Short mmCIF file of C-alpha atoms and ligand atoms in Angstrom, two decimals:
data_model
loop_
_atom_site.label_atom_id
_atom_site.label_comp_id
_atom_site.label_asym_id
_atom_site.label_seq_id
_atom_site.Cartn_x
_atom_site.Cartn_y
_atom_site.Cartn_z
CA MET A 194 -45.88 71.09 100.22
CA ILE A 195 -49.44 71.72 99.12
CA PHE A 196 -50.14 75.28 97.93
CA PRO A 197 -53.67 76.63 97.42
CA SER A 198 -53.99 77.89 93.87
CA SER A 199 -53.51 81.68 93.61
CA PRO A 200 -51.69 84.05 91.25
CA ASN A 201 -48.70 83.80 93.62
CA SER A 202 -48.54 80.01 93.75
CA ILE A 203 -49.01 79.77 89.97
CA GLN A 204 -46.08 82.20 89.61
CA LYS A 205 -43.97 80.16 92.01
CA GLY A 206 -44.86 77.02 89.99
CA CYS A 207 -43.69 78.76 86.81
CA ASP A 208 -40.40 79.76 88.46
CA LEU A 209 -39.77 76.15 89.46
CA LEU A 210 -40.65 74.88 85.96
CA ARG A 211 -38.31 77.45 84.42
CA SER A 212 -35.46 76.19 86.57
CA GLY A 213 -36.08 72.63 85.34
CA ARG A 214 -37.97 71.40 88.41
CA VAL A 215 -41.11 69.28 88.63
CA VAL A 216 -44.45 70.75 89.78
CA VAL A 217 -47.52 68.73 90.71
CA MET A 218 -50.45 69.89 88.60
CA PRO A 219 -54.06 68.94 89.34
CA THR A 220 -56.12 67.83 86.35
CA GLU A 221 -59.70 66.59 86.08
CA THR A 222 -58.46 63.00 85.60
CA VAL A 223 -55.61 62.51 88.09
CA TYR A 224 -52.81 64.70 89.52
CA GLY A 225 -49.79 64.93 87.21
CA LEU A 226 -46.03 65.39 87.72
CA ALA A 227 -45.44 68.27 85.34
CA ALA A 228 -42.16 69.42 83.81
CA ASP A 229 -41.18 71.63 80.89
CA ALA A 230 -41.78 69.36 77.87
CA THR A 231 -39.17 71.21 75.81
CA SER A 232 -36.32 70.38 78.18
CA ASP A 233 -34.67 66.94 78.30
CA HIS A 234 -33.17 67.86 81.63
CA ALA A 235 -36.55 68.75 83.18
CA VAL A 236 -38.26 65.67 81.72
CA ALA A 237 -35.50 63.47 83.13
CA GLN A 238 -36.55 64.65 86.61
CA ILE A 239 -39.97 63.10 86.03
CA TYR A 240 -38.54 59.70 85.15
CA THR A 241 -36.25 59.81 88.17
CA LEU A 242 -39.03 60.72 90.58
CA LYS A 243 -41.40 58.10 89.23
CA ASN A 244 -38.89 55.23 88.91
CA ARG A 245 -40.40 54.87 85.49
CA PRO A 246 -38.98 52.60 82.80
CA GLN A 247 -37.31 54.96 80.35
CA PHE A 248 -39.18 53.68 77.32
CA ASN A 249 -42.53 55.10 78.44
CA PRO A 250 -43.42 58.25 76.50
CA LEU A 251 -45.33 61.00 78.34
CA ILE A 252 -48.49 62.97 77.61
CA ILE A 253 -47.90 66.59 76.58
CA HIS A 254 -50.35 69.10 78.07
CA VAL A 255 -51.23 72.38 76.37
CA PRO A 256 -53.80 75.11 77.18
CA ALA A 257 -55.33 75.50 73.70
CA LEU A 258 -55.59 73.97 70.23
CA ALA A 259 -53.15 76.47 68.72
CA GLN A 260 -50.35 75.14 70.98
CA ALA A 261 -51.28 71.53 70.16
CA GLU A 262 -51.02 72.34 66.45
CA GLU A 263 -47.47 73.62 66.98
CA ILE A 264 -46.29 70.20 68.12
CA ALA A 265 -48.56 67.75 66.30
CA VAL A 266 -50.09 67.31 62.85
CA PHE A 267 -53.90 67.23 63.01
CA SER A 268 -56.02 65.17 60.60
CA GLN A 269 -59.75 65.79 60.04
CA GLN A 270 -60.49 63.10 62.63
CA ALA A 271 -58.11 64.71 65.10
CA TYR A 272 -59.88 68.06 64.70
CA ALA A 273 -63.27 66.42 65.09
CA LEU A 274 -62.23 64.79 68.38
CA ALA A 275 -60.45 67.90 69.68
CA ASN A 276 -63.47 70.08 68.91
CA LYS A 277 -65.80 67.72 70.70
CA PHE A 278 -63.76 66.65 73.75
CA TRP A 279 -61.15 69.36 74.51
CA PRO A 280 -60.56 70.59 77.10
CA GLY A 281 -61.13 67.12 78.53
CA SER A 282 -60.04 63.59 79.32
CA LEU A 283 -58.94 62.58 75.84
CA THR A 284 -55.33 62.19 74.70
CA LEU A 285 -54.61 62.08 70.98
CA VAL A 286 -51.53 60.31 69.62
CA LEU A 287 -50.58 62.20 66.45
CA PRO A 288 -47.55 62.57 64.16
CA ARG A 289 -45.00 65.02 65.56
CA ARG A 290 -44.68 68.22 63.62
CA SER A 291 -41.23 68.81 62.19
CA GLY A 292 -39.43 71.65 63.88
CA HIS A 293 -41.54 71.17 67.05
CA SER A 294 -39.90 71.92 70.37
CA ILE A 295 -40.78 68.79 72.38
CA SER A 296 -37.91 66.99 74.11
CA ASP A 297 -37.11 63.59 72.58
CA LEU A 298 -37.02 62.16 76.07
CA ALA A 299 -40.65 63.20 76.63
CA SER A 300 -41.83 61.20 73.64
CA ALA A 301 -39.21 58.47 74.18
CA GLY A 302 -37.74 59.04 70.73
CA LEU A 303 -40.99 58.17 68.91
CA ASP A 304 -42.04 60.13 65.81
CA THR A 305 -45.49 60.54 67.34
CA VAL A 306 -46.67 62.67 70.25
CA ALA A 307 -49.49 62.25 72.78
CA VAL A 308 -51.25 65.54 73.52
CA ARG A 309 -54.23 66.81 75.48
CA ILE A 310 -55.87 69.95 76.91
CA PRO A 311 -56.87 69.20 80.50
CA ASN A 312 -60.22 70.42 81.79
CA HIS A 313 -59.17 71.87 85.13
CA PRO A 314 -58.93 75.60 85.95
CA VAL A 315 -55.66 75.29 87.90
CA ALA A 316 -53.99 73.22 85.15
CA LEU A 317 -55.14 75.72 82.53
CA ASP A 318 -53.91 78.69 84.63
CA LEU A 319 -50.50 77.05 85.05
CA LEU A 320 -50.20 76.12 81.37
CA LYS A 321 -51.20 79.62 80.23
CA ALA A 322 -48.90 81.36 82.70
CA TYR A 323 -45.94 79.14 81.84
CA GLY A 324 -46.44 79.49 78.10
CA LYS A 325 -44.73 76.23 77.15
CA PRO A 326 -46.15 72.69 76.96
CA LEU A 327 -45.85 70.50 80.05
CA ALA A 328 -45.11 66.77 80.04
CA ALA A 329 -47.06 65.13 82.85
CA PRO A 330 -47.56 61.51 83.80
CA SER A 331 -49.74 60.63 86.77
CA ALA A 332 -48.09 61.76 90.04
CA ASN A 333 -47.51 58.31 91.53
CA ARG A 334 -44.47 56.06 91.51
CA SER A 335 -44.45 53.44 88.75
CA THR A 336 -47.05 50.65 89.35
CA GLU A 337 -48.66 52.47 92.31
CA ILE A 338 -52.20 53.84 92.29
CA SER A 339 -52.75 57.18 90.52
CA PRO A 340 -53.45 60.12 92.87
CA THR A 341 -56.84 61.80 92.85
CA GLN A 342 -56.20 64.29 95.66
CA ALA A 343 -53.26 66.49 96.66
CA SER A 344 -52.66 64.59 99.91
CA ASP A 345 -52.10 61.32 97.93
CA VAL A 346 -49.20 62.98 96.13
CA GLN A 347 -47.71 64.36 99.33
CA LYS A 348 -47.84 60.87 100.88
CA ALA A 349 -46.03 59.33 97.91
CA PHE A 350 -43.36 61.99 97.42
CA GLY A 351 -43.02 63.77 100.77
CA GLU A 352 -42.85 67.44 101.75
CA ASP A 353 -40.21 68.53 99.23
CA ILE A 354 -42.39 68.41 96.17
CA PHE A 355 -44.40 71.50 95.11
CA ILE A 356 -48.09 70.62 94.80
CA LEU A 357 -50.81 72.95 93.50
CA GLU A 358 -54.10 72.20 95.26
CA GLY A 359 -56.91 71.44 92.85
CA GLY A 360 -59.42 69.56 95.00
CA PRO A 361 -60.51 65.97 94.37
CA CYS A 362 -60.26 64.98 90.69
CA GLN A 363 -63.71 65.04 89.14
CA VAL A 364 -63.08 62.27 86.61
CA GLY A 365 -60.75 60.13 88.71
CA VAL A 366 -59.34 57.81 86.01
CA GLU A 367 -56.70 58.77 83.47
CA SER A 368 -57.50 60.15 80.05
CA THR A 369 -58.61 57.93 77.19
CA ILE A 370 -55.76 57.51 74.66
CA VAL A 371 -56.55 57.21 70.95
CA ASP A 372 -53.85 56.62 68.35
CA LEU A 373 -54.68 58.44 65.11
CA THR A 374 -51.35 57.79 63.37
CA GLY A 375 -52.42 54.61 61.56
CA GLU A 376 -54.97 53.94 58.86
CA ARG A 377 -57.70 53.51 61.44
CA PRO A 378 -58.04 55.01 64.93
CA VAL A 379 -56.98 52.64 67.71
CA LEU A 380 -57.96 52.85 71.38
CA LEU A 381 -54.70 52.49 73.36
CA ARG A 382 -56.14 53.08 76.83
CA PRO A 383 -59.76 53.34 77.96
CA GLY A 384 -60.30 56.34 80.24
CA GLY A 385 -62.40 59.37 81.09
CA VAL A 386 -64.03 59.68 77.65
CA SER A 387 -65.97 56.49 76.91
CA VAL A 388 -65.59 54.37 73.78
CA GLU A 389 -69.25 55.07 73.03
CA GLN A 390 -68.54 58.82 73.07
CA LEU A 391 -65.54 58.35 70.75
CA GLU A 392 -67.53 56.17 68.39
CA SER A 393 -70.21 58.84 68.17
CA VAL A 394 -67.58 60.93 66.36
CA LEU A 395 -65.38 58.34 64.65
CA GLY A 396 -67.63 55.37 64.00
CA PRO A 397 -66.43 51.93 65.14
CA ILE A 398 -62.84 51.94 66.45
CA ASP A 399 -60.25 49.19 67.01
CA ARG A 400 -59.19 48.32 70.54
CA ILE A 401 -55.59 47.34 71.07
CA SER A 402 -55.48 43.60 71.75
CA GLU A 403 -53.66 41.94 74.64
CA SER A 404 -51.31 40.26 72.17
CA SER A 405 -50.18 43.40 70.35
CA PRO A 406 -46.80 44.89 71.28
CA ILE A 407 -46.95 47.41 74.13
CA LYS A 408 -47.75 50.75 72.55
CA ALA A 409 -48.97 52.54 75.63
CA PRO A 410 -47.28 51.42 78.82
CA GLY A 411 -50.60 52.11 80.52
CA MET A 412 -51.01 48.76 78.78
CA MET A 413 -48.41 47.02 80.93
CA ARG A 414 -50.28 44.23 82.59
CA ARG A 415 -49.40 45.09 86.17
CA HIS A 416 -50.14 48.74 86.84
CA TYR A 417 -52.31 50.75 89.21
CA ALA A 418 -51.72 48.23 91.98
CA PRO A 419 -52.62 48.12 95.65
CA THR A 420 -50.27 45.99 97.79
CA ARG A 421 -53.00 43.58 98.95
CA PRO A 422 -54.40 40.86 96.64
CA LEU A 423 -57.41 41.87 94.63
CA ARG A 424 -60.25 39.55 93.53
CA LEU A 425 -62.68 40.72 90.86
CA ASN A 426 -66.28 39.94 89.91
CA ILE A 427 -66.92 38.36 93.30
CA THR A 428 -70.30 37.04 94.33
CA GLU A 429 -69.31 36.01 97.85
CA ALA A 430 -66.91 37.35 100.45
CA HIS A 431 -63.97 35.65 102.19
CA PRO A 432 -63.33 36.44 105.86
CA LYS A 433 -60.99 39.42 106.46
CA GLU A 434 -61.46 40.71 102.93
CA ALA A 435 -62.62 44.25 102.27
CA ILE A 436 -65.49 44.39 99.81
CA LEU A 437 -65.69 47.15 97.24
CA GLY A 438 -69.27 47.43 96.07
CA PHE A 439 -71.10 48.99 93.16
CA GLY A 440 -74.85 49.49 92.99
CA LYS A 441 -77.22 47.96 95.52
CA CYS A 442 -75.18 44.89 96.68
CA GLU A 443 -77.98 43.69 98.97
CA ASP A 444 -76.44 40.30 99.84
CA LEU A 445 -72.89 41.41 100.58
CA PRO A 446 -71.32 43.14 103.60
CA VAL A 447 -69.88 45.95 101.50
CA THR A 448 -66.99 47.92 103.10
CA LEU A 449 -67.07 50.83 100.64
CA ASN A 450 -69.33 51.40 97.66
CA LEU A 451 -68.04 53.00 94.42
CA SER A 452 -71.55 54.21 93.69
CA PRO A 453 -74.57 52.98 95.66
CA SER A 454 -76.85 54.28 92.89
CA GLY A 455 -74.90 52.38 90.20
CA ASP A 456 -73.54 55.49 88.45
CA LEU A 457 -70.34 54.64 86.49
CA VAL A 458 -69.17 58.26 86.35
CA GLU A 459 -69.33 58.52 90.14
CA ALA A 460 -67.63 55.10 90.44
CA ALA A 461 -64.68 56.20 88.29
CA ALA A 462 -64.23 59.33 90.39
CA HIS A 463 -64.09 57.20 93.58
CA LEU A 464 -62.07 54.24 92.25
CA PHE A 465 -58.46 55.09 93.16
CA ARG A 466 -59.32 56.77 96.47
CA MET A 467 -61.33 53.76 97.65
CA LEU A 468 -58.67 51.25 96.51
CA ARG A 469 -56.16 53.25 98.56
CA GLU A 470 -58.42 53.28 101.58
CA LEU A 471 -59.04 49.52 101.47
CA ASP A 472 -55.36 48.76 100.91
CA SER A 473 -54.85 48.81 104.70
CA PRO A 474 -53.52 46.27 107.24
CA THR A 475 -57.08 45.87 108.53
CA TYR A 476 -57.76 43.60 105.56
CA GLU A 477 -56.01 40.64 103.96
CA GLY A 478 -57.35 41.37 100.51
CA ILE A 479 -59.77 43.43 98.47
CA ALA A 480 -62.75 41.88 96.69
CA VAL A 481 -64.66 43.80 94.05
CA VAL A 482 -68.20 43.08 92.89
CA PRO A 483 -68.90 42.88 89.12
CA ILE A 484 -68.94 46.27 87.40
CA PRO A 485 -70.69 46.79 84.04
CA THR A 486 -68.41 47.21 81.02
CA HIS A 487 -70.27 49.98 79.18
CA GLY A 488 -69.40 53.70 79.34
CA LEU A 489 -66.71 54.45 81.96
CA GLY A 490 -67.11 50.86 83.19
CA LEU A 491 -64.61 49.79 80.52
CA ALA A 492 -61.87 52.02 82.00
CA ILE A 493 -62.78 50.94 85.55
CA ASN A 494 -62.57 47.23 84.65
CA ASP A 495 -59.32 47.83 82.78
CA ARG A 496 -57.67 49.45 85.84
CA LEU A 497 -59.02 46.76 88.15
CA SER A 498 -57.84 43.85 86.03
CA ARG A 499 -54.33 45.32 85.81
CA ALA A 500 -54.29 45.86 89.56
CA ALA A 501 -55.36 42.24 90.08
CA THR A 502 -52.55 40.76 87.96
CA PRO A 503 -50.00 39.08 90.27
CA VAL A 504 -46.48 40.53 90.26
CA GLU A 505 -44.34 38.54 87.82
O1 TXA B 241 -55.13 61.58 82.58
C1 TXA B 241 -53.98 61.54 82.17
O2 TXA B 241 -53.70 61.26 80.99
C2 TXA B 241 -52.86 61.84 83.18
C3 TXA B 241 -52.95 63.32 83.54
C4 TXA B 241 -51.83 63.76 84.45
O3 TXA B 241 -53.00 64.09 82.38
N1 TXA B 241 -51.58 61.50 82.65
C5 TXA B 241 -51.22 60.20 82.46
O4 TXA B 241 -49.94 60.04 82.00
O5 TXA B 241 -51.93 59.24 82.69
P1 TXA B 241 -49.15 58.66 82.07
O6 TXA B 241 -47.73 59.03 81.75
O7 TXA B 241 -49.38 57.97 83.36
O8 TXA B 241 -49.69 57.85 80.88
C6 TXA B 241 -49.26 58.21 79.58
C7 TXA B 241 -49.64 57.18 78.59
C8 TXA B 241 -48.67 56.05 78.66
O9 TXA B 241 -49.37 54.84 78.68
C9 TXA B 241 -47.87 56.27 77.40
O10 TXA B 241 -47.31 55.16 76.90
C10 TXA B 241 -48.88 56.86 76.45
O11 TXA B 241 -49.55 57.75 77.28
N2 TXA B 241 -48.20 57.59 75.39
C11 TXA B 241 -47.53 58.75 75.47
N3 TXA B 241 -47.00 59.09 74.29
C12 TXA B 241 -47.35 58.13 73.40
C13 TXA B 241 -47.10 57.91 72.02
N4 TXA B 241 -46.39 58.76 71.30
N5 TXA B 241 -47.62 56.80 71.47
C14 TXA B 241 -48.35 55.93 72.21
N6 TXA B 241 -48.61 56.09 73.53
C15 TXA B 241 -48.12 57.17 74.11
MG1 MG B 242 -49.83 56.52 85.23
#
């Protein structure tokens, strides 16, 4: 069920979390399936609900830097990024602090931890009221499209799940993930904070290459997928295909447009909702016009190319 956010519903969410249950938490990126990150039992519920391969570690959400410092070891670079982008759509992969309380299941037995402070009032209210960190992957089943509104989550999981209403997600793609545990920072997943923004703090950063071993399962090739075939960078339409536009698109019969004015921030916020809408029996496929690769365009192209990879 979807509950409007209020002191009562936040309290009810905390009660459920305390009893080891999962609560759907809105964030500015996508809705998350949140569970107590200090409890193996609670975290196991997330994996079960999502049908998620067990080796995927989860992002740990906290309401403030002090709580992040309790579970992870911050370098100068980590502080610089946290100061600039938190609360916000940036996840930092850092060494786990010894004596931390995070469930091994949540970080899949790794000696690192992925942490972020979400920039959404309902998420922050829930995190503060609960008082313990929450593990939260996107609230979709494995390989399906991430949810950017409460009704998406209800459709995927049914009436039984407790959903806090947070409105449509303002960012609309998942957080950017940066690994700071090596000698140099590495971008594991492009997302809501652009590479250009990161580089303004860190200088040039490495991007994980297609050939490197999977470090972030957001890197699995097929992910974020509609059920209909998807063609990218199209310049002409096939009959019965839905066309997802960006910018002016004067020569194409566009079905939906990610951003008629060509604004990549607006396009990211609309991406998953529009893919869902076009993934309907009315069409035999979805065709997407070219989208620039700067700023949030990198994350948009990344999600689209994964969604376009045929099932193996
Ligand atoms: O925007 C977001 O980040 C959303 C909202 C709910 O916060 N969450 C999200 O979580 O996208 P999820 O589970 O769908 O993606 C988590 C990503 C995975 O690709 C995972 O492998 C990576 O974070 N990750 C988690 N812990 C890691 C670690 N210790 N080292 C490397 N990657 C890690
Ligand atoms: Mg996900």
